[in-house]
Each structure stands twice: as C-alpha cells, then as structure tokens.
Amino acid sequence: MFVSVLICTRNRADSLRQTLNSVFDPTNLRSPDWEVVVVDNNSDDHTAQVCRDYQATFPGHFRFLVEKKLGKSRALNAAIAAARGEVLAFTDDDVLFASDYLGGIRTVFTQHTADAAQGRVLLDCEGGWPKWLDESYALMADFRDFGDEVIDLEGTPVGGTLCGTNMIVRADVFSRISGFSPDLGPGGIGVYEDTEISLRMRQAGCHLIYAPQILIRHQWQRDRLTKSFIRWRLFLHGRINAYYEPLPTSFFRFGLYVVKETIAKELVAIWNLCAGRPTLALHCQCEARLQAGLFWQHWLFKRGVPRRWSPGVLEPRVEVRT
C-alpha cells in the first residue's frame, strides 16, 4: 500500500519545517512505499528553501509543487493530481505526527474497508488549554478525540464529516467525486472545504470511519487560538449556512433583527464576563456572529454572487526539482 502525505502551505516555513521533521521520524522512515507531497501556495518567505532541503535529504520520499493561484482548495487539488499513493493522507503545515503515523494508516486501511478515515487530532495549545475553550469550540480548532476504538464517523459529535487536519482517503474516491471546491477554504469563504467534500463522499456512498490509531498533534500558538478566531469562524459558518437556508423574513427586516440581536447578545456577554463566565460570554457573541454571517452572505447573493459552489478540478501542476 503506497501512502501519499499531502501538505499545503503558504508563508509558514518554520512551522512547515517542524511538521516535516516529525513525519521523517526514524519509525516512519522504516515504513516502505510512501511519500510527502508539499504544495506551496505561492509563498514569499523561505518555504521554497525548506522544501529544497528536504528534497535533497529525502529524494525518494519528498516532492515539492507550486500552485500560484491562491486558495487552499486549489493547492489541495494540485496535491491530489500529483500524488502517487493508493491512500492520500491530508494534513496541515502546523502539526506534529506520531512516530507510527504511517503504520497507523496501513493498519486501519488493511483491516477496514472504509473509503476514508478521520484520524485523531489532539491540541497542543501554547500556554495551556484556554479556560474559555469548551469542547464545541475545540472542534473548530480541529480537535478530534472520540475514544480509542474505530467507529463509524456518523456516530461522532461531528456527525460524519471529516476534518482536513487529519483526513485519510482512498485515492480512487476522487475519481468519483472530483476535487475540493475553490470557493471554499482559505482563499475562498475561509472554511468548509473538508466538510463539503465529506458530504459529497457520503452522497456517493462512501463509508467514513474514525480511526484513533492515526494520530497527529495540532500546534496552536497563543496568538492564533483566540476568542476572536472563534468568533470569526462562527461568522464564516453563518455565511455557509446561507447556501442552505433562506432568510426567515424579508432582507430588510432580518437586517434589523441582526442589529438588535447583536446589541442584545453583546450586553449579555458583558454580563457573563463580569460574572466570571467567559465561555458563556463567548457563546452569546458567537450566536450573534452566526446570524450576521447568514445576513452578509445573503447580501452578497443580492449583489450577484453565485448561490452554488464551483466544482473542484484535478489538474496536474509542474513539480519543482533541484
């Protein structure tokens, strides 16, 4: 079984180096038939030099592509088109791999007939786990820890949707469903590219599981995992909801409702903060952001933005060679 580990990156060279250091662990290196494919989404830092270093050190296991059109989904599609593996492992440029990561993939896809697996994702938060971060918001930071047994993904708190931080898919799935939509993810709306492709997998009859043996640790710096990050994510989720939900009333009336609801929720949030309940305060603010995102996207629809996402296209890109 040949495994391709796919990493898309942009302007995070130092983080990428840490990630690559962890995957090229001696235990993983003893595993046969695998590669890492990095797609640089037109970085202007020293990402290219980091990739050249690994290409020179591990020529049999490392390949490096450039996708000049901005957007994570475009970079993901370039990675899929270039990958040689029977199984494709999607992850990010700010994770640390378990030493037996590749062994975990082989075990799961040998013992189970699943089309795709959600691996375990633990959070390493700089300065410790924030007090205001409850499990529902941890899921937005890609936390995925649903026990020690392989189970159907449908029975987990994420309801059968994969998280791209540790998502492993049989390559032939993409010949049936095509690639990631460039309208979604960073460079597009900002989120949902992994959720949307999960929905297409399930519509195509794919079997998705949760597999804790496939472990990574997501690295969150103090200045990234913040309340403002969570509030922004909820606003983006509100925008996504607009593709599925019509406004409950007229555009003007709903706009007034959003303004009043935002003011009311912010006042309640202040009360909860003063009472020492930061998580409840954040919940109030996020509820308002969700409605604001819904309204904003419907306003964009009125301005002519299409109400359907563009399909993902799997086109080969030029490989960079040293």
Short mmCIF file of C-alpha atoms in Angstrom, two decimals:
data_model
loop_
_atom_site.label_atom_id
_atom_site.label_comp_id
_atom_site.label_asym_id
_atom_site.label_seq_id
_atom_site.Cartn_x
_atom_site.Cartn_y
_atom_site.Cartn_z
CA MET A 1 0.00 0.00 0.00
CA PHE A 2 1.58 3.27 -1.16
CA VAL A 3 0.69 6.27 1.03
CA SER A 4 0.94 9.93 -0.04
CA VAL A 5 1.00 12.53 2.75
CA LEU A 6 -0.28 15.81 1.30
CA ILE A 7 0.56 19.17 2.89
CA CYS A 8 -0.49 22.56 1.52
CA THR A 9 1.36 25.60 2.85
CA ARG A 10 1.74 29.34 2.44
CA ASN A 11 4.25 31.58 4.23
CA ARG A 12 4.75 29.31 7.23
CA ALA A 13 8.22 27.98 6.50
CA ASP A 14 9.35 27.49 10.10
CA SER A 15 6.15 25.69 11.08
CA LEU A 16 6.41 23.55 7.95
CA ARG A 17 9.96 22.53 8.88
CA GLN A 18 8.78 21.32 12.31
CA THR A 19 5.98 19.35 10.66
CA LEU A 20 8.34 17.71 8.19
CA ASN A 21 10.84 16.92 10.94
CA SER A 22 8.14 14.95 12.72
CA VAL A 23 6.98 12.93 9.70
CA PHE A 24 10.55 11.99 8.79
CA ASP A 25 10.84 10.22 12.13
CA PRO A 26 13.02 7.05 12.14
CA THR A 27 9.96 4.87 12.75
CA ASN A 28 8.11 6.35 9.78
CA LEU A 29 11.26 6.12 7.65
CA ARG A 30 11.34 2.38 8.22
CA SER A 31 7.91 2.12 6.61
CA PRO A 32 8.09 1.30 2.87
CA ASP A 33 6.24 2.87 -0.04
CA TRP A 34 5.33 6.40 0.98
CA GLU A 35 5.92 10.00 0.00
CA VAL A 36 5.30 13.52 1.21
CA VAL A 37 3.94 15.96 -1.38
CA VAL A 38 4.14 19.62 -0.34
CA VAL A 39 2.23 22.18 -2.39
CA ASP A 40 3.45 25.73 -1.86
CA ASN A 41 0.58 28.12 -2.48
CA ASN A 42 2.88 30.88 -3.84
CA SER A 43 4.71 31.72 -0.60
CA ASP A 44 7.09 34.69 -0.46
CA ASP A 45 9.03 33.58 2.63
CA HIS A 46 11.72 30.85 2.73
CA THR A 47 9.28 27.96 2.18
CA ALA A 48 10.98 27.06 -1.10
CA GLN A 49 14.34 26.68 0.63
CA VAL A 50 12.84 24.44 3.32
CA CYS A 51 11.37 22.23 0.59
CA ARG A 52 14.63 22.12 -1.35
CA ASP A 53 16.41 20.99 1.82
CA TYR A 54 14.03 18.06 2.32
CA GLN A 55 14.03 17.19 -1.36
CA ALA A 56 17.82 16.90 -1.23
CA THR A 57 17.82 14.90 2.02
CA PHE A 58 14.92 12.53 1.23
CA PRO A 59 14.72 12.35 -2.59
CA GLY A 60 12.83 9.06 -2.50
CA HIS A 61 10.15 10.32 -0.11
CA PHE A 62 9.71 14.04 -0.77
CA ARG A 63 8.26 16.03 -3.67
CA PHE A 64 7.53 19.74 -3.96
CA LEU A 65 4.99 21.57 -6.15
CA VAL A 66 3.95 25.20 -6.56
CA GLU A 67 0.35 26.32 -7.06
CA LYS A 68 0.46 30.01 -7.94
CA LYS A 69 -3.31 30.58 -7.87
CA LEU A 70 -4.15 31.42 -4.27
CA GLY A 71 -6.57 29.21 -2.37
CA LYS A 72 -6.11 26.14 -0.23
CA SER A 73 -8.60 24.12 -2.27
CA ARG A 74 -6.63 24.77 -5.46
CA ALA A 75 -3.47 23.63 -3.68
CA LEU A 76 -5.24 20.51 -2.41
CA ASN A 77 -6.42 19.66 -5.90
CA ALA A 78 -2.88 20.05 -7.21
CA ALA A 79 -1.65 17.69 -4.48
CA ILE A 80 -4.30 15.07 -5.34
CA ALA A 81 -3.41 15.24 -9.04
CA ALA A 82 0.30 14.81 -8.29
CA ALA A 83 0.05 12.09 -5.62
CA ARG A 84 1.13 8.54 -6.45
CA GLY A 85 -0.47 6.87 -3.43
CA GLU A 86 -3.34 4.44 -3.21
CA VAL A 87 -4.21 6.22 0.03
CA LEU A 88 -3.97 10.02 0.44
CA ALA A 89 -3.36 11.49 3.91
CA PHE A 90 -4.34 15.17 4.14
CA THR A 91 -2.89 17.31 6.90
CA ASP A 92 -1.65 20.82 7.69
CA ASP A 93 1.67 22.61 7.99
CA ASP A 94 1.35 23.14 11.75
CA VAL A 95 1.04 19.59 13.09
CA LEU A 96 3.33 17.02 14.66
CA PHE A 97 2.98 13.42 13.51
CA ALA A 98 3.03 10.42 15.82
CA SER A 99 6.10 8.27 15.27
CA ASP A 100 3.91 5.41 13.99
CA TYR A 101 1.66 7.63 11.86
CA LEU A 102 2.24 5.72 8.63
CA GLY A 103 1.94 2.40 10.41
CA GLY A 104 -1.42 3.50 11.78
CA ILE A 105 -2.67 4.31 8.28
CA ARG A 106 -1.59 0.92 6.94
CA THR A 107 -3.18 -0.93 9.85
CA VAL A 108 -6.51 0.88 9.51
CA PHE A 109 -6.81 0.57 5.72
CA THR A 110 -5.72 -3.05 5.77
CA GLN A 111 -8.16 -4.10 8.49
CA HIS A 112 -11.13 -1.94 7.42
CA THR A 113 -12.86 -1.47 4.08
CA ALA A 114 -13.61 2.21 4.71
CA ASP A 115 -13.22 4.72 1.90
CA ALA A 116 -11.96 7.42 4.27
CA ALA A 117 -10.90 7.83 7.89
CA GLN A 118 -10.81 10.67 10.36
CA GLY A 119 -7.64 10.36 12.40
CA ARG A 120 -7.25 11.51 16.00
CA VAL A 121 -6.25 15.17 16.42
CA LEU A 122 -5.03 16.40 19.80
CA LEU A 123 -4.40 20.08 20.55
CA ASP A 124 -1.11 21.43 21.86
CA CYS A 125 -2.02 24.95 22.99
CA GLU A 126 0.83 27.30 23.78
CA GLY A 127 0.37 28.37 27.39
CA GLY A 128 -2.13 25.57 28.06
CA TRP A 129 -5.74 24.95 27.09
CA PRO A 130 -7.65 28.27 27.37
CA LYS A 131 -10.26 28.33 30.14
CA TRP A 132 -12.93 29.59 27.78
CA LEU A 133 -12.36 26.80 25.21
CA ASP A 134 -15.06 24.17 25.67
CA GLU A 135 -15.35 21.03 23.54
CA SER A 136 -17.73 22.54 20.99
CA TYR A 137 -15.25 25.31 20.19
CA ALA A 138 -12.30 22.92 20.37
CA LEU A 139 -13.87 21.14 17.39
CA MET A 140 -13.46 24.40 15.47
CA ALA A 141 -9.75 24.21 16.29
CA ASP A 142 -9.83 20.73 14.68
CA PHE A 143 -9.81 18.75 17.94
CA ARG A 144 -10.87 15.18 17.16
CA ASP A 145 -10.69 12.68 20.01
CA PHE A 146 -13.68 10.35 20.16
CA GLY A 147 -12.23 7.41 22.06
CA ASP A 148 -9.82 4.55 21.48
CA GLU A 149 -11.90 2.37 19.16
CA VAL A 150 -12.51 2.50 15.41
CA ILE A 151 -16.14 3.55 14.92
CA ASP A 152 -18.40 4.81 12.16
CA LEU A 153 -17.82 8.56 11.80
CA GLU A 154 -21.57 9.13 11.67
CA GLY A 155 -21.74 8.29 15.38
CA THR A 156 -19.30 11.00 16.48
CA PRO A 157 -20.02 14.60 17.57
CA VAL A 158 -19.05 15.87 14.11
CA GLY A 159 -21.87 13.90 12.50
CA GLY A 160 -19.94 12.13 9.78
CA THR A 161 -17.81 14.99 8.42
CA LEU A 162 -14.05 14.82 8.02
CA CYS A 163 -11.54 17.38 9.25
CA GLY A 164 -8.74 18.18 6.80
CA THR A 165 -6.13 18.39 9.55
CA ASN A 166 -6.02 14.58 9.65
CA MET A 167 -8.15 13.16 6.85
CA ILE A 168 -7.15 9.97 5.05
CA VAL A 169 -8.93 8.99 1.82
CA ARG A 170 -8.52 6.21 -0.72
CA ALA A 171 -7.29 7.84 -3.94
CA ASP A 172 -9.98 6.27 -6.15
CA VAL A 173 -12.66 8.22 -4.25
CA PHE A 174 -11.64 11.41 -6.09
CA SER A 175 -12.20 9.81 -9.48
CA ARG A 176 -15.85 9.55 -8.41
CA ILE A 177 -16.41 12.91 -6.71
CA SER A 178 -13.72 15.21 -8.22
CA GLY A 179 -11.79 17.63 -6.00
CA PHE A 180 -12.22 20.45 -3.50
CA SER A 181 -14.29 23.50 -4.43
CA PRO A 182 -12.07 26.60 -4.89
CA ASP A 183 -14.88 28.75 -3.49
CA LEU A 184 -14.32 27.21 -0.04
CA GLY A 185 -11.46 27.10 2.45
CA PRO A 186 -8.71 29.73 2.90
CA GLY A 187 -8.60 31.88 -0.21
CA GLY A 188 -12.36 31.36 -0.65
CA ILE A 189 -15.01 31.75 2.03
CA GLY A 190 -12.39 30.54 4.51
CA VAL A 191 -13.85 27.29 5.85
CA TYR A 192 -15.92 24.22 4.95
CA GLU A 193 -13.83 22.73 2.12
CA ASP A 194 -13.35 19.49 4.07
CA THR A 195 -16.96 19.35 5.27
CA GLU A 196 -18.34 19.90 1.77
CA ILE A 197 -16.21 17.17 0.23
CA SER A 198 -17.24 14.85 3.10
CA LEU A 199 -20.87 15.41 2.16
CA ARG A 200 -20.11 14.52 -1.45
CA MET A 201 -18.33 11.36 -0.32
CA ARG A 202 -21.36 10.27 1.66
CA GLN A 203 -23.71 11.10 -1.22
CA ALA A 204 -21.51 8.84 -3.39
CA GLY A 205 -21.99 6.00 -0.91
CA CYS A 206 -18.56 6.19 0.73
CA HIS A 207 -18.00 4.66 4.16
CA LEU A 208 -16.29 7.03 6.63
CA ILE A 209 -14.79 5.97 9.96
CA TYR A 210 -12.98 7.45 12.94
CA ALA A 211 -9.57 5.79 13.47
CA PRO A 212 -7.68 6.88 16.61
CA GLN A 213 -4.54 4.91 15.66
CA ILE A 214 -3.75 7.63 13.09
CA LEU A 215 -2.56 10.38 15.42
CA ILE A 216 -1.31 13.92 14.99
CA ARG A 217 -0.98 16.87 17.37
CA HIS A 218 -2.18 20.25 16.12
CA GLN A 219 0.11 23.07 17.27
CA TRP A 220 -1.74 26.23 18.30
CA GLN A 221 0.26 29.33 19.16
CA ARG A 222 -1.14 31.69 21.78
CA ASP A 223 -1.81 34.46 19.26
CA ARG A 224 -3.79 32.17 16.94
CA LEU A 225 -6.19 30.29 19.21
CA THR A 226 -8.14 33.29 20.47
CA LYS A 227 -11.73 34.29 21.09
CA SER A 228 -11.61 36.49 18.01
CA PHE A 229 -10.62 33.42 15.96
CA ILE A 230 -13.68 31.53 17.25
CA ARG A 231 -16.00 34.49 16.64
CA TRP A 232 -14.68 34.82 13.09
CA ARG A 233 -15.19 31.10 12.45
CA LEU A 234 -18.83 31.40 13.55
CA PHE A 235 -19.33 34.33 11.19
CA LEU A 236 -17.94 32.21 8.34
CA HIS A 237 -20.20 29.31 9.33
CA GLY A 238 -23.13 31.72 9.13
CA ARG A 239 -22.08 32.52 5.57
CA ILE A 240 -22.00 28.80 4.76
CA ASN A 241 -25.49 28.35 6.24
CA ALA A 242 -26.83 30.88 3.75
CA TYR A 243 -26.25 28.37 0.93
CA TYR A 244 -28.73 26.04 2.63
CA GLU A 245 -31.10 28.40 4.46
CA PRO A 246 -33.32 31.14 3.05
CA LEU A 247 -33.83 34.22 5.20
CA PRO A 248 -36.74 33.68 7.61
CA THR A 249 -38.21 37.06 6.72
CA SER A 250 -37.57 39.94 4.34
CA PHE A 251 -34.00 41.09 3.78
CA PHE A 252 -34.63 44.46 5.46
CA ARG A 253 -36.44 43.00 8.48
CA PHE A 254 -33.76 40.37 9.01
CA GLY A 255 -31.07 43.05 8.84
CA LEU A 256 -32.80 44.97 11.63
CA TYR A 257 -33.10 41.75 13.62
CA VAL A 258 -29.36 41.08 13.28
CA VAL A 259 -28.51 44.58 14.54
CA LYS A 260 -30.81 44.26 17.57
CA GLU A 261 -29.68 40.70 18.29
CA THR A 262 -26.01 41.67 18.13
CA ILE A 263 -26.50 44.52 20.61
CA ALA A 264 -28.51 42.31 22.97
CA LYS A 265 -26.04 39.42 22.82
CA GLU A 266 -23.08 41.74 23.43
CA LEU A 267 -24.77 43.12 26.55
CA VAL A 268 -25.43 39.60 27.83
CA ALA A 269 -21.83 38.70 27.03
CA ILE A 270 -20.57 41.62 29.11
CA TRP A 271 -22.77 40.46 31.99
CA ASN A 272 -21.36 36.93 31.77
CA LEU A 273 -17.79 38.24 31.65
CA CYS A 274 -18.39 40.33 34.76
CA ALA A 275 -19.85 37.23 36.45
CA GLY A 276 -16.73 35.17 35.60
CA ARG A 277 -18.37 33.09 32.87
CA PRO A 278 -16.12 33.64 29.81
CA THR A 279 -17.36 30.58 27.93
CA LEU A 280 -21.00 31.66 28.18
CA ALA A 281 -19.98 35.15 27.08
CA LEU A 282 -18.31 33.72 24.01
CA HIS A 283 -21.37 31.61 23.20
CA CYS A 284 -23.52 34.77 23.21
CA GLN A 285 -21.15 36.59 20.88
CA CYS A 286 -20.91 33.62 18.55
CA GLU A 287 -24.68 33.28 18.25
CA ALA A 288 -24.78 36.88 17.02
CA ARG A 289 -21.88 36.32 14.61
CA LEU A 290 -23.64 33.28 13.12
CA GLN A 291 -26.71 35.38 12.26
CA ALA A 292 -24.54 38.21 10.95
CA GLY A 293 -22.72 35.81 8.64
CA LEU A 294 -26.05 34.49 7.32
CA PHE A 295 -27.21 38.02 6.59
CA TRP A 296 -23.91 39.04 4.98
CA GLN A 297 -23.88 36.11 2.56
CA HIS A 298 -27.48 36.76 1.52
CA TRP A 299 -26.46 40.37 0.86
CA LEU A 300 -23.66 39.03 -1.36
CA PHE A 301 -26.23 36.88 -3.19
CA LYS A 302 -28.24 40.04 -3.87
CA ARG A 303 -25.05 41.56 -5.29
CA GLY A 304 -24.75 38.72 -7.80
CA VAL A 305 -22.52 36.15 -6.04
CA PRO A 306 -23.49 32.65 -7.31
CA ARG A 307 -25.55 30.50 -4.96
CA ARG A 308 -23.65 27.34 -5.89
CA TRP A 309 -20.01 26.45 -5.37
CA SER A 310 -17.67 25.84 -8.27
CA PRO A 311 -16.61 22.21 -8.78
CA GLY A 312 -13.08 21.17 -7.93
CA VAL A 313 -10.80 20.42 -10.88
CA LEU A 314 -7.89 17.99 -10.54
CA GLU A 315 -5.20 19.35 -12.84
CA PRO A 316 -1.53 18.35 -12.64
CA ARG A 317 0.95 21.10 -11.74
CA VAL A 318 4.64 21.37 -12.53
CA GLU A 319 6.85 19.62 -10.00
CA VAL A 320 9.81 21.61 -8.69
CA ARG A 321 13.10 19.74 -8.98
CA THR A 322 16.51 20.62 -7.60
#
